[in-house]
Coordinates of C-alpha atoms in Angstrom, one line a residue:
M1 CA 0.1 0.1 -0.1
T2 CA 1.7 3.3 -1.1
T3 CA -1.0 5.5 0.1
K4 CA 0.1 7.7 3.0
K5 CA -1.4 6.4 6.2
T6 CA -3.3 8.9 8.4
T7 CA -5.5 9.3 11.8
P8 CA -8.4 6.8 11.7
D9 CA -12.0 8.5 11.4
F10 CA -12.6 10.0 14.9
I11 CA -16.4 10.3 14.3
L12 CA -16.7 6.8 13.2
L13 CA -14.6 5.6 16.2
L14 CA -16.6 7.8 18.6
T15 CA -20.1 7.0 17.2
T16 CA -19.2 3.3 17.7
L17 CA -18.1 3.7 21.0
L18 CA -21.1 5.7 22.2
L19 CA -23.5 3.0 20.7
L20 CA -21.5 0.3 22.5
T21 CA -22.1 2.4 25.9
F22 CA -25.6 2.7 25.1
G23 CA -25.8 -0.9 24.6
L24 CA -24.1 -2.0 27.7
I25 CA -26.5 0.1 29.9
M26 CA -29.5 -1.2 28.1
V27 CA -28.4 -4.9 28.3
Y28 CA -28.2 -4.4 31.9
S29 CA -31.6 -2.4 32.3
A30 CA -33.4 -5.0 30.1
S31 CA -32.0 -8.5 31.6
A32 CA -31.5 -7.7 35.2
I33 CA -34.8 -8.9 36.2
W34 CA -34.7 -11.9 34.2
A35 CA -30.9 -12.6 35.2
S36 CA -31.9 -12.2 38.8
Y37 CA -34.8 -14.8 38.6
K38 CA -33.0 -17.2 36.4
F39 CA -29.5 -17.1 37.6
D40 CA -29.7 -15.4 40.8
D41 CA -27.7 -12.5 39.4
S42 CA -28.9 -9.4 38.3
F43 CA -25.5 -8.6 36.4
F44 CA -25.3 -12.3 34.7
F45 CA -26.0 -11.0 31.2
A46 CA -24.4 -7.4 31.6
K47 CA -21.0 -9.1 32.7
R48 CA -21.0 -11.4 29.9
Q49 CA -21.5 -8.6 27.6
L50 CA -18.9 -6.4 28.9
L51 CA -16.6 -9.3 28.4
F52 CA -17.3 -9.8 25.0
A53 CA -17.4 -5.9 24.3
G54 CA -13.6 -5.7 26.1
L55 CA -12.6 -8.5 23.5
G56 CA -14.7 -6.8 20.6
V57 CA -13.0 -3.3 21.4
L58 CA -9.3 -4.8 21.6
S59 CA -10.2 -6.6 18.2
M60 CA -11.5 -3.3 16.9
F61 CA -8.2 -1.5 17.9
F62 CA -6.0 -4.3 16.5
L63 CA -7.7 -4.3 13.1
M64 CA -7.6 -0.8 12.9
N65 CA -3.7 -0.9 12.8
V66 CA -3.6 -4.0 10.4
D67 CA -3.6 -3.2 6.7
Y68 CA -6.9 -4.0 5.2
W69 CA -5.0 -5.4 2.1
T70 CA -4.6 -8.4 4.7
W71 CA -8.2 -9.4 4.1
R72 CA -7.7 -9.8 0.4
T73 CA -4.7 -12.1 0.9
W74 CA -6.3 -14.3 3.5
A75 CA -10.2 -13.9 2.0
K76 CA -10.2 -17.3 0.7
L77 CA -8.7 -19.0 3.7
L78 CA -11.1 -17.2 6.1
L79 CA -14.1 -18.1 4.0
I80 CA -12.8 -21.9 3.7
V81 CA -12.6 -21.9 7.7
C82 CA -16.0 -20.2 8.2
F83 CA -17.5 -23.4 6.1
I84 CA -16.0 -25.7 7.9
L85 CA -17.2 -24.1 11.1
L86 CA -20.8 -23.9 9.8
V87 CA -20.8 -27.6 8.9
A88 CA -19.3 -28.5 12.3
V89 CA -22.3 -26.9 13.8
L90 CA -24.5 -29.2 12.3
I91 CA -22.7 -32.3 13.9
P92 CA -24.4 -33.7 16.7
G93 CA -22.5 -33.3 20.0
V94 CA -20.3 -30.4 18.3
G95 CA -22.9 -27.8 17.6
M96 CA -25.2 -26.4 20.4
V97 CA -28.8 -26.2 20.1
R98 CA -30.5 -22.9 21.7
N99 CA -34.2 -21.9 21.1
G100 CA -34.5 -24.6 18.2
S101 CA -31.5 -23.5 16.1
R102 CA -28.2 -25.5 16.0
S103 CA -26.0 -22.4 15.6
W104 CA -23.1 -22.4 18.3
I105 CA -20.0 -24.0 18.8
G106 CA -18.5 -23.6 22.3
I107 CA -18.4 -24.7 26.0
G108 CA -21.3 -24.0 28.2
A109 CA -22.5 -20.3 28.3
F110 CA -19.4 -18.9 26.2
S111 CA -19.8 -20.0 22.8
I112 CA -19.5 -18.3 19.0
Q113 CA -21.9 -18.3 16.2
P114 CA -20.0 -19.4 13.0
S115 CA -22.7 -18.0 11.0
E116 CA -21.9 -14.5 12.1
F117 CA -18.5 -14.6 11.2
M118 CA -19.3 -16.2 7.9
K119 CA -20.9 -12.5 7.1
L120 CA -17.5 -10.7 7.3
A121 CA -15.8 -13.7 5.5
M122 CA -18.2 -13.6 2.8
I123 CA -18.0 -9.4 2.4
A124 CA -14.2 -10.0 2.3
F125 CA -14.1 -12.7 -0.3
L126 CA -16.9 -10.8 -2.4
A127 CA -14.7 -7.7 -2.0
K128 CA -11.7 -9.4 -3.5
F129 CA -14.0 -11.0 -6.2
L130 CA -15.7 -8.0 -7.5
S131 CA -12.4 -5.7 -7.2
E132 CA -10.7 -8.2 -9.6
N133 CA -13.8 -9.3 -12.0
Q134 CA -15.8 -5.7 -12.0
K135 CA -15.8 -5.7 -15.9
K136 CA -17.3 -9.4 -15.8
I137 CA -20.2 -8.7 -13.6
T138 CA -22.4 -7.5 -16.1
S139 CA -22.2 -11.0 -17.5
L140 CA -24.6 -13.6 -15.9
K141 CA -22.3 -16.7 -16.8
K142 CA -18.7 -15.3 -16.0
G143 CA -19.7 -12.7 -13.2
L144 CA -22.9 -13.0 -11.4
V145 CA -23.5 -16.7 -11.2
P146 CA -19.9 -17.2 -9.8
A147 CA -20.2 -14.4 -7.3
L148 CA -23.7 -15.8 -6.0
S149 CA -23.0 -19.3 -6.2
L150 CA -20.9 -19.4 -2.9
V151 CA -23.2 -16.8 -1.1
F152 CA -26.1 -19.0 -1.6
L153 CA -24.3 -22.3 -0.6
A154 CA -23.4 -20.5 2.5
F155 CA -27.1 -19.4 2.9
G156 CA -28.1 -22.9 2.4
I157 CA -26.0 -24.4 5.1
I158 CA -27.0 -21.6 7.7
M159 CA -30.7 -22.5 6.8
L160 CA -29.9 -26.1 7.9
Q161 CA -29.6 -24.4 11.5
P162 CA -32.1 -23.2 10.8
D163 CA -30.9 -19.2 10.9
L164 CA -33.1 -17.2 8.5
G165 CA -32.3 -13.9 9.8
T166 CA -28.5 -14.1 9.4
G167 CA -28.8 -15.8 6.2
T168 CA -31.0 -13.0 5.1
V169 CA -28.4 -10.4 6.2
M170 CA -25.9 -11.9 4.6
V171 CA -27.5 -12.3 1.2
G172 CA -28.8 -8.7 1.2
T173 CA -25.5 -7.6 2.1
C174 CA -23.9 -9.4 -1.0
M175 CA -26.6 -8.5 -3.4
T176 CA -26.2 -4.8 -2.6
M177 CA -22.2 -5.1 -3.1
I178 CA -22.9 -7.0 -6.3
F179 CA -25.5 -4.3 -7.6
I180 CA -23.1 -1.3 -6.9
A181 CA -20.5 -3.4 -8.6
G182 CA -22.6 -2.5 -11.8
A183 CA -24.5 -6.0 -12.3
R184 CA -27.6 -5.5 -14.9
I185 CA -30.8 -4.3 -13.5
S186 CA -32.4 -7.1 -15.7
H187 CA -30.4 -9.8 -13.9
F188 CA -31.5 -8.7 -10.6
I189 CA -35.1 -9.0 -11.5
G190 CA -34.9 -12.3 -12.8
L191 CA -32.8 -13.3 -9.4
G192 CA -35.4 -11.4 -7.6
L193 CA -38.2 -13.5 -8.9
I194 CA -36.2 -17.0 -8.3
G195 CA -35.4 -15.7 -4.7
L196 CA -39.1 -14.7 -3.7
A197 CA -40.3 -18.0 -5.0
G198 CA -37.6 -19.6 -3.0
F199 CA -38.3 -17.4 -0.1
A200 CA -41.9 -18.5 -0.3
A201 CA -40.8 -22.0 -0.4
L202 CA -38.7 -21.8 2.9
I203 CA -41.9 -20.2 4.5
I204 CA -44.3 -22.6 3.3
S205 CA -42.0 -25.6 4.3
A206 CA -41.8 -24.3 8.2
P207 CA -45.2 -23.9 10.0
Y208 CA -43.5 -21.7 12.3
R209 CA -42.4 -19.1 9.3
I210 CA -46.0 -19.0 8.2
K211 CA -47.4 -18.1 11.8
R212 CA -44.9 -15.4 11.9
I213 CA -46.2 -13.9 8.6
T214 CA -49.8 -14.1 9.5
S215 CA -48.9 -12.6 13.1
F216 CA -47.2 -10.0 11.2
L217 CA -50.6 -9.2 9.3
D218 CA -52.6 -9.4 12.2
P219 CA -50.8 -10.3 15.5
W220 CA -54.1 -10.3 17.4
Q221 CA -55.3 -13.3 15.5
D222 CA -53.0 -15.3 18.0
P223 CA -52.2 -12.9 21.0
L224 CA -50.7 -15.8 23.1
G225 CA -48.8 -17.4 20.4
S226 CA -47.2 -16.2 17.2
G227 CA -48.5 -12.7 17.6
F228 CA -47.2 -12.4 21.5
Q229 CA -43.9 -10.9 21.0
I230 CA -44.9 -8.2 18.6
I231 CA -47.8 -7.3 20.8
Q232 CA -45.7 -7.0 24.1
S233 CA -43.2 -5.1 22.0
L234 CA -45.7 -2.6 21.1
Y235 CA -47.0 -2.6 24.7
A236 CA -43.4 -1.4 25.6
I237 CA -42.8 1.2 23.0
G238 CA -46.6 2.8 23.4
P239 CA -46.1 3.8 27.1
G240 CA -42.8 5.3 26.5
G241 CA -44.1 8.5 25.2
L242 CA -41.7 11.6 24.4
F243 CA -39.5 11.1 27.1
G244 CA -39.9 7.4 28.5
L245 CA -40.7 6.0 31.8
G246 CA -37.1 6.4 32.9
L247 CA -34.1 4.5 32.8
G248 CA -34.5 1.0 34.7
Q249 CA -38.5 1.4 34.8
S250 CA -39.9 -0.4 32.2
R251 CA -42.8 -2.7 32.9
Q252 CA -42.3 -5.0 30.0
K253 CA -39.0 -6.5 31.0
F254 CA -41.0 -8.2 33.9
F255 CA -41.5 -11.2 32.1
Y256 CA -43.9 -9.8 29.5
L257 CA -41.3 -9.5 26.6
P258 CA -39.4 -12.7 26.1
E259 CA -35.6 -12.2 26.6
P260 CA -35.8 -8.6 26.3
Q261 CA -32.0 -7.9 26.2
T262 CA -31.8 -9.6 22.6
D263 CA -33.7 -8.9 19.7
F264 CA -36.4 -6.6 21.3
I265 CA -34.0 -4.4 23.2
F266 CA -35.0 -1.4 21.5
A267 CA -38.5 -1.9 22.5
I268 CA -37.2 -1.6 26.1
L269 CA -35.2 1.4 25.3
A270 CA -38.2 3.1 23.7
E271 CA -40.2 2.4 26.7
E272 CA -37.4 3.7 29.5
L273 CA -36.1 6.5 27.2
G274 CA -39.0 7.4 25.0
F275 CA -39.3 8.9 21.6
I276 CA -36.2 11.1 22.3
G277 CA -34.0 8.1 23.2
G278 CA -35.0 6.0 20.3
T279 CA -34.4 9.2 18.0
L280 CA -31.0 9.4 19.7
I281 CA -30.0 5.8 18.5
L282 CA -31.4 6.1 15.1
L283 CA -29.4 9.5 15.0
L284 CA -26.2 7.7 15.8
F285 CA -26.9 4.8 13.6
S286 CA -27.5 7.3 10.8
L287 CA -24.0 8.9 11.7
L288 CA -22.2 5.5 11.4
F289 CA -24.0 4.9 7.9
W290 CA -22.9 8.5 6.6
R291 CA -19.2 8.1 7.9
G292 CA -19.0 4.4 6.6
V293 CA -20.4 5.3 3.1
R294 CA -17.7 8.3 3.1
V295 CA -15.0 5.7 3.8
A296 CA -16.1 3.8 1.0
L297 CA -16.3 6.6 -1.7
G298 CA -12.7 7.6 -0.2
A299 CA -10.9 4.5 -0.3
P300 CA -7.9 4.7 -2.6
D301 CA -9.0 1.3 -4.4
L302 CA -11.7 -0.9 -5.5
F303 CA -11.0 -3.6 -2.7
G304 CA -11.1 -1.0 0.0
S305 CA -14.2 0.6 -1.5
F306 CA -16.0 -2.8 -1.9
L307 CA -15.1 -4.1 1.6
A308 CA -16.2 -0.9 3.3
L309 CA -19.5 -0.8 1.4
G310 CA -19.9 -4.2 2.2
I311 CA -19.3 -3.7 6.1
I312 CA -21.8 -0.6 6.4
A313 CA -24.4 -2.4 4.3
M314 CA -24.4 -5.4 6.7
I315 CA -24.9 -3.1 9.7
A316 CA -27.5 -0.9 7.9
I317 CA -29.4 -4.1 6.9
Q318 CA -29.5 -5.5 10.2
V319 CA -30.6 -2.1 12.0
I320 CA -33.4 -2.0 9.6
I321 CA -34.7 -5.4 9.9
N322 CA -34.3 -5.5 13.9
I323 CA -35.9 -2.0 14.3
G324 CA -38.7 -3.0 11.4
V325 CA -39.5 -6.0 13.5
V326 CA -39.6 -4.3 16.7
T327 CA -41.9 -1.7 15.5
G328 CA -44.2 -4.2 13.9
L329 CA -43.2 -3.3 10.4
M330 CA -41.6 -6.5 9.0
P331 CA -42.4 -10.2 10.5
V332 CA -40.5 -11.6 13.5
T333 CA -37.0 -12.5 12.9
G334 CA -34.1 -13.3 15.0
I335 CA -31.8 -10.3 14.0
T336 CA -29.8 -8.7 16.6
L337 CA -29.5 -4.8 16.9
P338 CA -25.8 -4.1 16.5
F339 CA -23.9 -2.9 19.4
L340 CA -27.1 -2.8 21.6
S341 CA -28.5 -6.3 21.7
Y342 CA -26.8 -9.1 24.0
G343 CA -24.7 -11.5 22.1
G344 CA -21.3 -12.3 22.2
S345 CA -20.6 -13.4 18.5
S346 CA -22.8 -10.7 16.8
L347 CA -20.9 -7.8 19.2
T348 CA -17.5 -9.0 18.8
L349 CA -18.2 -9.6 14.9
M350 CA -19.6 -5.9 14.4
L351 CA -16.6 -4.4 16.5
M352 CA -14.0 -6.2 14.3
A353 CA -16.0 -5.0 11.2
I354 CA -15.7 -1.4 12.4
G355 CA -12.1 -2.0 13.0
V356 CA -11.5 -2.8 9.5
L357 CA -13.6 0.2 8.4
L358 CA -11.4 2.4 10.6
N359 CA -8.2 0.8 8.8
I360 CA -9.8 1.9 5.7
S361 CA -10.4 5.3 6.7
R362 CA -6.7 5.8 7.5
Y363 CA -5.9 5.5 3.8
A364 CA -9.2 7.2 2.5
R365 CA -8.8 10.2 0.5
Y366 CA -11.9 12.9 1.4

């Protein structure tokens, strides 16, 4: 890399740390009651989140100082390792089952979710592929199909766990990268129709997914079953009003909203901090997206641009889906809110991704 290295994007770093701080506070607030009841320790989830936050921040600062071209060199190997881990998860006795999904590898409470790390590995590999084959991406046979074959292979393995949420984020991120690279719109329309048919087949093949769709359209059809989560989420958001009930004063976390520290943490945040608090979080995410896009546009080469674009698209898609689910605008699916939701693998992965983005910002030309 011949481009002169500068200081990383300070606003991007500060925004990330602010979101992480909000997340740590809200994980404790949302989980204290449930943790005290289940583990006799109100800090049970908060302590683990703090541990992974520390690991993630160390990883972020480390990767911030590692030349992002290293990811180009190791992209293929990282992808192979992630594929091996994805397959290992499916082996009985190796993969751990939680909430009906075999998605984790580890010991006891400390485990990793390989599908989370597959997202970053796929972004790095696709950034390498697109930077080397951008002119071919307009060709269905030479560009688009080779680019998407590995993406949908990974998606298929993830669906065997099953984990539709993580798979959707990965596919959405990769499709965004390929579209920006210059793929033909006509190809996207054709693939989109095929994708919709496949998505419909996935929904029909699993009765619980059908229930999620029907509960999205009318959660009151089954208020104690498939519609329970979204109803309780809206019950949390509504009373929050403008300023909220106050930090720590949520009512829905008293065993109404299941595991409120994970996918539905934004509902508890809106209940306790109100419209003002929710808007502040959305503004911080918007600032993060803007700085990320700025880094992508200023990157000194195509690989850096595609890598930065993929990272910020992954975070943006995940935020949009999570908040869409929490507010009842999308069907319920298991998607964490980046930097805020409880979850070691997700938090560590997001902070690692920001570390890579910060390194690209050190070479960006604004």
